[in-house]
Amino acid sequence: MTTKEKILNEALILFSEKGYSDVFVGDIATAVGIKAPSLYKHFKGKQEIFDSCVEKFFERMTQIRNELFLPDTPQSDVSYETADTEKITEFAIGLFMFYWKDDIASRFRRMLMIERYRNPELNRIYEDFFVNGAVEYEEKVFAELISAGVIKKEDPHIIALRFYSPIYYLLQKYDMYPDKEEEAKGELISSIREFCQTYKGKDSRNDGIIKNDKEND
Amino acid sequence: MTTKEKILNEALILFSEKGYSDVFVGDIATAVGIKAPSLYKHFKGKQEIFDSCVEKFFERMTQIRNELFLPDTPQSDVSYETADTEKITEFAIGLFMFYWKDDIASRFRRMLMIERYRNPELNRIYEDFFVNGAVEYEEKVFAELISAGVIKKEDPHIIALRFYSPIYYLLQKYDMYPDKEEEAKGELISSIREFCQTYKGKDSRNDGIIKNDKEND
DNA sequence: GTCTATAGTTAGATAGAC
DNA sequence: GTCTATCTAACTATAGAC
């Protein structure tokens, strides 16, 4: 890793813990193992370091969207037709774990939560990736699942909201406790299981799966 | 309002917008209409102003808990037996609007969201009131509603999680848009209606209300 | 590309007049 | 209880040696 990369790496860690203004150029330098003035050979200043972190985040998100959300691997041929409780759960866990643990996404998300109230541009980014944007994306997914008959014919927006909000809540709950992975996953799985019981099938609320699905444990 | 109260009021507004370290003593003074050194006749320093805001928040929360959560008014005699979709919706809206719009609670909540990553004590307060604590309280409510037969016999923790997480998500979504009250309430009501359809009654999923409830709009 | 030394700036807080 | 003037400390950034 080059010094420039090290700087960005350490800077993002610090920004995610303290926000922009409480991180001092000297802190970043110390974390990298150099002195503050040396940073200015790599970046024009603190703001440029920050801007590069933003850029790095966008690159990572573009990358993961191609991997996780738009898989063009052979498996994608099975499409929505075969999506079931297990697949929906897998998708939820994948999304949750990425937002929670990915080095870039999780740190940048925390930084955005600190900065979004004072910086409208960062608030927009936060909303696009972690609030409205996330729900809107899932809305499209559920609209397709409804067409495929996998999910009940109800308002896709409300379905997406009820799917995503526990993920969002649990992210906040476990953000400070990266070691509680099993507990977090357990809660998420229970929540998604209930979600699937409510919404799967064309009108399958009284199809008898309500009580028996618990055997999956 | 005394100058001391004015200081606390303006300080909380600024802290909720910028967090602790980006608010300068001079900013608070200007907002109040005095000069910075004058503040020191009322408070020892910036930290004491902040601590007083914390105290004010605790007072407000104690007050509202007695009003909203533990109503000892005559109406409470009807108890959980008569709780229905409408009452649960009313409770959800009351909780949401308080967290969203109450001058003290909403500002303090925003400040906590900014500060919780760098201050463990503030993170604990945030969790107690807006994350774990909120769900734990509702867990107790739903446990009682289950006993009363109003809510289906399922894990009260998951029920509480699925009840509260949309409230929490919508709070983040509309935090910057206090004027979008009707839109926010609409989304919340749709979400809670679906919640009630899923959980109300001992096993009342196929009681025919599923499609027709939309007439309420 | 790293360092030491230092300039320039600004925030928190105090002194003392009114 | 408010002000002006001022101190001290801390941070960003630059200059210039190596």
Coordinates of C-alpha atoms (C1' of nucleotides) in Angstrom, one line a residue:
Chain A
M1 CA 0.0 0.0 0.0
T2 CA 1.4 3.4 -1.0
T3 CA 1.6 6.2 1.6
K4 CA -1.2 8.0 -0.3
E5 CA -3.5 4.9 0.1
K6 CA -2.5 4.6 3.8
I7 CA -3.4 8.2 4.4
L8 CA -6.9 7.7 2.9
N9 CA -7.4 4.5 4.8
E10 CA -6.5 6.0 8.2
A11 CA -8.3 9.2 7.4
L12 CA -11.6 7.4 6.7
I13 CA -11.2 5.4 10.0
L14 CA -10.8 8.7 11.9
F15 CA -13.6 10.5 10.0
S16 CA -15.9 7.7 10.8
E17 CA -15.2 7.9 14.5
K18 CA -15.1 11.7 14.9
G19 CA -16.5 13.4 11.9
Y20 CA -14.6 15.9 9.8
S21 CA -13.7 18.8 12.2
D22 CA -12.6 16.7 15.1
V23 CA -10.0 14.9 13.1
F24 CA -6.8 16.9 12.9
V25 CA -4.3 16.6 10.1
G26 CA -1.8 15.6 12.8
D27 CA -4.0 12.7 13.9
I28 CA -4.1 11.3 10.4
A29 CA -0.3 11.7 10.1
T30 CA 0.3 10.0 13.4
A31 CA -1.9 7.1 12.3
V32 CA 0.0 6.7 9.1
G33 CA 3.3 7.0 10.9
I34 CA 4.6 10.3 9.6
K35 CA 4.5 14.0 10.6
A36 CA 1.7 16.4 9.6
P37 CA 3.7 18.5 7.1
S38 CA 4.5 15.3 5.1
L39 CA 0.9 14.9 4.3
Y40 CA 1.0 18.0 2.2
K41 CA 3.3 16.3 -0.3
H42 CA 0.4 13.9 -1.1
F43 CA -2.7 16.1 -0.7
K44 CA -3.3 19.8 -0.9
G45 CA -4.9 19.8 2.5
K46 CA -7.4 18.2 4.8
Q47 CA -10.4 18.9 2.5
E48 CA -8.7 17.2 -0.4
I49 CA -8.1 14.1 1.8
F50 CA -11.8 14.1 2.7
D51 CA -12.9 14.5 -0.9
S52 CA -10.8 11.6 -1.9
C53 CA -12.5 9.5 0.8
V54 CA -15.8 10.4 -0.8
E55 CA -14.5 9.3 -4.2
K56 CA -13.3 6.0 -2.8
F57 CA -16.7 5.4 -1.3
F58 CA -18.4 5.9 -4.7
E59 CA -16.0 3.6 -6.4
R60 CA -16.7 0.9 -3.7
M61 CA -20.5 1.3 -4.1
T62 CA -20.4 1.1 -7.8
Q63 CA -18.3 -2.0 -7.5
I64 CA -20.6 -3.8 -5.0
R65 CA -23.8 -2.8 -6.9
N66 CA -22.4 -4.7 -9.9
E67 CA -21.5 -7.7 -7.7
L68 CA -24.4 -7.9 -5.2
F69 CA -27.3 -6.2 -6.8
L70 CA -26.9 -6.9 -10.5
P71 CA -25.3 -10.3 -10.6
D72 CA -24.7 -11.4 -14.1
T73 CA -23.3 -14.7 -13.0
P74 CA -24.9 -17.9 -14.4
Q75 CA -27.1 -18.3 -11.3
S76 CA -29.0 -15.1 -12.1
D77 CA -30.8 -17.1 -14.8
V78 CA -33.0 -18.7 -12.2
S79 CA -34.4 -15.1 -11.7
Y80 CA -37.2 -14.1 -9.4
E81 CA -39.3 -17.1 -10.1
T82 CA -37.5 -19.3 -7.7
A83 CA -37.0 -16.6 -5.0
D84 CA -38.2 -17.8 -1.7
T85 CA -37.9 -17.1 2.0
E86 CA -34.3 -18.4 2.1
K87 CA -33.2 -16.3 -0.9
I88 CA -34.8 -13.2 0.5
T89 CA -33.2 -13.8 3.8
E90 CA -29.8 -14.3 2.1
F91 CA -30.2 -11.0 0.3
A92 CA -31.1 -9.2 3.5
I93 CA -28.1 -10.6 5.3
G94 CA -25.8 -9.8 2.4
L95 CA -27.0 -6.2 2.4
F96 CA -26.9 -5.9 6.2
M97 CA -23.4 -7.4 6.5
F98 CA -22.1 -5.2 3.7
Y99 CA -23.4 -2.0 5.3
W100 CA -22.3 -3.1 8.7
K101 CA -18.9 -4.6 8.1
D102 CA -17.4 -3.6 4.8
D103 CA -14.4 -1.5 5.5
I104 CA -15.3 1.4 3.2
A105 CA -19.1 1.3 3.3
S106 CA -19.5 1.0 7.0
R107 CA -16.9 3.7 7.8
F108 CA -18.3 6.1 5.3
R109 CA -21.8 5.5 6.5
R110 CA -20.9 6.3 10.0
M111 CA -19.1 9.5 8.8
L112 CA -22.2 10.5 6.9
M113 CA -24.4 10.0 9.9
I114 CA -22.1 12.5 11.8
E115 CA -21.8 15.0 9.0
R116 CA -25.2 14.9 7.3
Y117 CA -26.8 17.5 9.6
R118 CA -24.3 20.1 8.7
N119 CA -23.5 19.3 5.1
P120 CA -26.5 19.1 2.7
E121 CA -24.4 17.5 0.0
L122 CA -23.4 14.7 2.4
N123 CA -27.0 14.4 3.5
R124 CA -28.0 13.8 0.0
I125 CA -25.4 11.0 -0.4
Y126 CA -26.6 9.4 2.8
E127 CA -30.2 9.5 1.7
D128 CA -29.3 8.1 -1.7
F129 CA -27.4 5.1 -0.4
F130 CA -28.9 4.4 3.0
V131 CA -32.4 5.9 3.3
N132 CA -34.7 6.7 0.3
G133 CA -32.3 5.2 -2.3
A134 CA -32.1 1.8 -0.5
V135 CA -35.9 1.5 -0.2
E136 CA -36.4 2.7 -3.8
Y137 CA -34.1 0.0 -5.1
E138 CA -35.8 -2.7 -3.1
E139 CA -39.2 -1.3 -4.3
K140 CA -38.2 -2.3 -7.8
V141 CA -37.1 -5.7 -6.7
F142 CA -40.4 -6.4 -4.9
A143 CA -42.4 -5.0 -7.9
E144 CA -40.7 -7.7 -10.0
L145 CA -41.3 -10.3 -7.3
I146 CA -45.0 -9.4 -7.2
S147 CA -45.2 -9.8 -11.0
A148 CA -43.5 -13.2 -10.6
G149 CA -46.1 -14.2 -8.0
V150 CA -43.5 -14.7 -5.3
I151 CA -44.7 -11.8 -3.2
K152 CA -48.3 -10.7 -2.5
K153 CA -49.9 -8.0 -4.6
E154 CA -49.6 -5.1 -2.3
D155 CA -48.0 -1.6 -2.4
P156 CA -44.3 -2.3 -3.3
H157 CA -43.2 0.8 -1.5
I158 CA -44.7 -0.3 1.8
I159 CA -43.3 -3.8 1.3
A160 CA -39.9 -2.4 0.7
L161 CA -40.2 -0.1 3.7
R162 CA -41.2 -3.0 5.9
F163 CA -38.3 -5.1 4.5
Y164 CA -35.6 -2.5 4.8
S165 CA -36.5 -0.7 8.1
P166 CA -35.5 -3.6 10.4
I167 CA -32.2 -3.8 8.5
Y168 CA -31.7 -0.1 9.0
Y169 CA -32.7 -0.2 12.7
L170 CA -30.4 -3.2 13.4
L171 CA -27.5 -1.4 11.7
Q172 CA -27.9 1.4 14.2
K173 CA -28.3 -1.0 17.1
Y174 CA -25.2 -3.0 16.4
D175 CA -23.0 -0.3 14.9
M176 CA -20.9 0.0 18.0
Y177 CA -20.8 -3.8 18.6
P178 CA -19.1 -5.4 15.7
D179 CA -18.4 -8.6 17.8
K180 CA -22.2 -9.3 18.2
E181 CA -22.5 -10.8 14.8
E182 CA -24.5 -13.9 15.8
E183 CA -26.9 -11.9 17.8
A184 CA -27.4 -9.3 15.1
K185 CA -27.9 -12.0 12.4
G186 CA -30.3 -13.9 14.7
E187 CA -32.5 -10.8 15.1
L188 CA -32.4 -10.0 11.4
I189 CA -33.3 -13.5 10.4
S190 CA -36.3 -13.6 12.8
S191 CA -37.5 -10.3 11.4
I192 CA -37.1 -11.3 7.8
R193 CA -38.8 -14.7 8.5
E194 CA -41.8 -12.8 9.8
F195 CA -41.6 -10.5 6.8
C196 CA -41.8 -13.4 4.4
Q197 CA -44.7 -15.0 6.3
T198 CA -46.6 -11.8 5.8
Y199 CA -45.8 -11.1 2.2
K200 CA -44.9 -14.2 0.3
G201 CA -47.3 -15.8 -2.1
K202 CA -50.2 -14.2 -4.0
D203 CA -52.6 -14.3 -1.1
S204 CA -51.0 -16.9 1.1
R205 CA -51.7 -15.6 4.6
N206 CA -54.1 -18.5 5.4
D207 CA -52.1 -21.2 3.6
G208 CA -51.0 -22.9 6.7
I209 CA -47.3 -21.9 6.6
I210 CA -47.8 -19.3 9.4
K211 CA -47.2 -21.6 12.3
N212 CA -45.1 -24.3 10.8
D213 CA -42.3 -22.2 9.1
K214 CA -40.4 -22.2 12.4
E215 CA -39.1 -25.7 11.7
N216 CA -36.5 -24.0 9.5
D217 CA -34.3 -23.3 12.7
Chain B
M1 CA -37.5 33.7 29.3
T2 CA -34.3 34.4 31.3
T3 CA -31.0 34.9 29.5
K4 CA -29.9 31.6 31.0
E5 CA -32.9 29.8 29.4
K6 CA -32.3 31.6 26.1
I7 CA -28.7 30.4 26.1
L8 CA -29.7 26.7 26.6
N9 CA -32.4 27.0 24.0
E10 CA -30.1 28.5 21.3
A11 CA -27.3 26.2 22.3
L12 CA -29.4 23.1 21.8
I13 CA -30.5 24.3 18.4
L14 CA -26.9 24.8 17.3
F15 CA -25.7 21.5 18.9
S16 CA -28.5 19.6 17.0
E17 CA -27.3 21.1 13.7
K18 CA -23.6 20.9 14.1
G19 CA -22.7 18.8 17.1
Y20 CA -20.5 19.9 20.0
S21 CA -17.2 20.9 18.5
D22 CA -18.5 22.9 15.5
V23 CA -20.6 25.1 17.7
F24 CA -18.5 28.0 19.0
V25 CA -19.3 29.9 22.2
G26 CA -19.5 33.0 20.0
D27 CA -22.2 31.4 17.9
I28 CA -24.3 30.7 20.9
A29 CA -23.8 34.3 22.2
T30 CA -24.7 35.8 18.8
A31 CA -27.9 33.6 18.6
V32 CA -28.9 34.9 22.1
G33 CA -28.0 38.5 21.2
I34 CA -25.0 39.0 23.5
K35 CA -21.2 38.8 23.2
A36 CA -19.3 35.7 24.1
P37 CA -17.7 36.8 27.3
S38 CA -21.2 37.6 28.7
L39 CA -22.0 33.9 28.6
Y40 CA -19.4 33.2 31.2
K41 CA -21.5 35.0 33.8
H42 CA -24.2 32.3 33.3
F43 CA -22.1 29.2 32.7
K44 CA -18.6 28.2 33.6
G45 CA -17.9 27.3 30.0
K46 CA -19.1 25.5 26.9
Q47 CA -19.1 22.1 28.5
E48 CA -21.4 23.3 31.3
I49 CA -23.8 24.7 28.7
F50 CA -23.8 21.3 27.0
D51 CA -24.3 19.4 30.3
S52 CA -27.3 21.6 31.1
C53 CA -28.8 20.6 27.7
V54 CA -28.4 17.0 28.7
E55 CA -30.2 17.7 31.9
K56 CA -33.0 19.5 30.2
F57 CA -33.5 16.6 27.9
F58 CA -33.8 14.1 30.8
E59 CA -36.4 16.3 32.4
R60 CA -38.4 16.5 29.2
M61 CA -38.3 12.7 28.7
T62 CA -39.3 12.0 32.3
Q63 CA -42.2 14.4 31.8
I64 CA -43.4 12.9 28.5
R65 CA -43.1 9.3 29.8
N66 CA -45.6 10.2 32.5
E67 CA -47.9 11.8 30.0
L68 CA -47.7 9.6 27.0
F69 CA -46.5 6.2 28.1
L70 CA -48.1 5.9 31.5
P71 CA -51.4 7.8 31.2
D72 CA -53.2 7.7 34.5
T73 CA -56.1 9.6 33.1
P74 CA -59.6 8.1 33.3
Q75 CA -59.4 6.7 29.7
S76 CA -56.6 4.3 30.7
D77 CA -59.3 2.2 32.4
V78 CA -60.3 0.9 29.1
S79 CA -56.9 -0.8 29.1
Y80 CA -55.5 -3.1 26.4
E81 CA -58.7 -5.0 25.9
T82 CA -60.1 -2.5 23.6
A83 CA -56.8 -1.6 21.8
D84 CA -57.3 -2.0 18.1
T85 CA -55.7 -0.9 14.8
E86 CA -56.7 2.7 15.3
K87 CA -55.3 2.9 18.8
I88 CA -52.0 1.3 17.9
T89 CA -51.8 3.7 14.9
E90 CA -52.5 6.6 17.3
F91 CA -49.8 5.5 19.6
A92 CA -47.3 5.1 16.7
I93 CA -48.1 8.6 15.4
G94 CA -47.8 10.1 18.9
L95 CA -44.4 8.5 19.4
F96 CA -43.2 9.5 15.9
M97 CA -44.4 13.1 16.2
F98 CA -42.8 13.5 19.6
Y99 CA -39.4 12.2 18.5
W100 CA -39.7 14.2 15.2
K101 CA -41.1 17.5 16.3
D102 CA -40.8 18.0 20.0
D103 CA -38.4 21.0 20.4
I104 CA -36.3 19.3 23.0
A105 CA -36.5 15.6 22.1
S106 CA -35.9 16.1 18.3
R107 CA -33.0 18.5 18.7
F108 CA -31.4 16.4 21.4
R109 CA -31.9 13.2 19.3
R110 CA -30.1 14.8 16.3
M111 CA -27.3 16.0 18.5
L112 CA -26.9 12.5 19.9
M113 CA -26.8 11.0 16.4
I114 CA -23.9 13.3 15.6
E115 CA -22.1 12.8 18.9
R116 CA -22.7 9.2 19.7
Y117 CA -19.8 7.9 17.8
R118 CA -17.2 9.8 19.7
N119 CA -18.8 9.9 23.1
P120 CA -19.7 6.5 24.7
E121 CA -21.8 8.1 27.4
L122 CA -24.0 9.9 24.8
N123 CA -24.2 6.7 22.8
R124 CA -25.6 5.0 25.8
I125 CA -28.2 7.7 26.2
Y126 CA -29.1 7.4 22.5
E127 CA -29.5 3.7 22.7
D128 CA -31.6 3.9 25.9
F129 CA -34.1 6.3 24.4
F130 CA -34.1 5.7 20.7
V131 CA -32.8 2.2 19.9
N132 CA -32.8 -0.7 22.4
G133 CA -34.7 1.2 25.1
A134 CA -37.6 2.1 22.7
V135 CA -38.0 -1.5 21.5
E136 CA -37.7 -2.9 25.0
Y137 CA -40.5 -0.6 26.2
E138 CA -42.8 -1.6 23.3
E139 CA -41.9 -5.2 23.9
K140 CA -43.6 -4.9 27.3
V141 CA -46.6 -3.2 25.8
F142 CA -47.0 -6.0 23.2
A143 CA -46.5 -8.7 25.8
E144 CA -49.5 -7.3 27.6
L145 CA -51.5 -7.0 24.3
I146 CA -50.7 -10.6 23.6
S147 CA -52.1 -11.6 27.1
A148 CA -55.2 -9.6 26.3
G149 CA -55.6 -11.4 23.0
V150 CA -55.4 -8.2 21.0
I151 CA -52.1 -9.3 19.3
K152 CA -51.1 -12.7 18.0
K153 CA -49.1 -15.0 20.2
E154 CA -45.6 -14.5 18.7
D155 CA -42.2 -13.3 20.0
P156 CA -42.9 -9.9 21.6
H157 CA -39.4 -8.8 20.8
I158 CA -39.8 -9.4 17.1
I159 CA -43.2 -7.8 17.1
A160 CA -41.8 -4.7 18.9
L161 CA -38.9 -4.7 16.4
R162 CA -41.2 -4.8 13.4
F163 CA -43.4 -2.1 15.0
Y164 CA -40.7 0.3 15.9
S165 CA -38.2 0.0 13.0
P166 CA -40.4 1.8 10.4
I167 CA -40.9 4.6 13.0
Y168 CA -37.2 4.8 13.4
Y169 CA -36.5 4.7 9.7
L170 CA -39.1 7.3 8.8
L171 CA -37.6 9.5 11.5
Q172 CA -34.3 9.4 9.7
K173 CA -36.0 9.9 6.3
Y174 CA -38.0 13.0 7.3
D175 CA -35.6 14.5 9.8
M176 CA -34.4 17.2 7.4
Y177 CA -37.9 17.9 6.0
P178 CA -40.1 19.1 8.9
D179 CA -42.7 20.4 6.4
K180 CA -43.5 17.0 4.9
E181 CA -45.7 16.1 7.7
E182 CA -48.6 14.7 5.7
E183 CA -46.3 12.6 3.6
A184 CA -44.5 11.2 6.6
K185 CA -47.7 10.4 8.5
G186 CA -49.1 8.8 5.4
E187 CA -46.2 6.4 5.1
L188 CA -46.3 5.7 8.8
I189 CA -50.0 4.9 8.8
S190 CA -49.6 2.6 5.8
S191 CA -46.8 0.8 7.5
I192 CA -48.7 0.5 10.8
R193 CA -51.8 -0.7 9.0
E194 CA -49.8 -3.5 7.5
F195 CA -48.3 -4.2 10.9
C196 CA -51.7 -4.6 12.4
Q197 CA -53.0 -6.8 9.6
T198 CA -50.1 -9.1 10.4
Y199 CA -50.2 -9.2 14.1
K200 CA -53.7 -8.3 15.4
G201 CA -56.0 -11.0 16.8
K202 CA -55.1 -14.4 18.0
D203 CA -55.0 -15.7 14.5
S204 CA -57.0 -13.2 12.5
R205 CA -54.9 -13.0 9.3
N206 CA -57.8 -14.2 7.2
D207 CA -60.6 -12.2 8.7
G208 CA -61.3 -10.3 5.6
I209 CA -60.1 -6.9 6.6
I210 CA -57.0 -7.2 4.5
K211 CA -58.2 -5.6 1.3
N212 CA -61.0 -3.4 2.6
D213 CA -59.1 -1.4 5.2
K214 CA -57.9 1.1 2.6
E215 CA -61.2 2.9 2.7
N216 CA -59.8 4.8 5.7
D217 CA -57.9 7.2 3.4
Chain C
dG1 C1' 9.2 12.3 0.5
dT2 C1' 10.2 13.2 5.2
dC3 C1' 11.6 16.3 8.6
dT4 C1' 12.0 20.8 12.0
dA5 C1' 10.6 25.4 12.6
dT6 C1' 7.3 28.5 12.2
dA7 C1' 3.7 31.6 10.3
dG8 C1' -1.2 32.6 10.4
dT9 C1' -5.7 31.8 12.3
dT10 C1' -9.2 31.0 15.4
dA11 C1' -11.5 29.2 19.4
dG12 C1' -12.2 29.2 24.6
dA13 C1' -11.7 31.7 28.5
dT14 C1' -10.4 35.7 31.7
dA15 C1' -9.6 40.8 33.3
dG16 C1' -11.5 44.7 34.3
dA17 C1' -14.3 48.9 32.9
dC18 C1' -19.1 50.4 32.9
Chain D
dG1 C1' -24.9 41.4 33.5
dT2 C1' -22.8 43.3 29.4
dC3 C1' -19.1 45.0 27.1
dT4 C1' -13.8 45.6 24.9
dA5 C1' -9.3 44.0 25.1
dT6 C1' -6.5 40.3 25.6
dC7 C1' -4.3 35.9 26.8
dT8 C1' -3.4 31.0 25.8
dA9 C1' -3.8 27.0 23.3
dA10 C1' -4.6 24.4 19.3
dC11 C1' -5.0 23.6 14.5
dT12 C1' -3.9 24.2 9.2
dA13 C1' -0.6 25.1 6.3
dT14 C1' 4.1 26.7 4.4
dA15 C1' 9.3 27.2 4.1
dG16 C1' 13.2 25.2 3.5
dA17 C1' 16.9 21.8 5.1
dC18 C1' 18.1 17.0 4.3

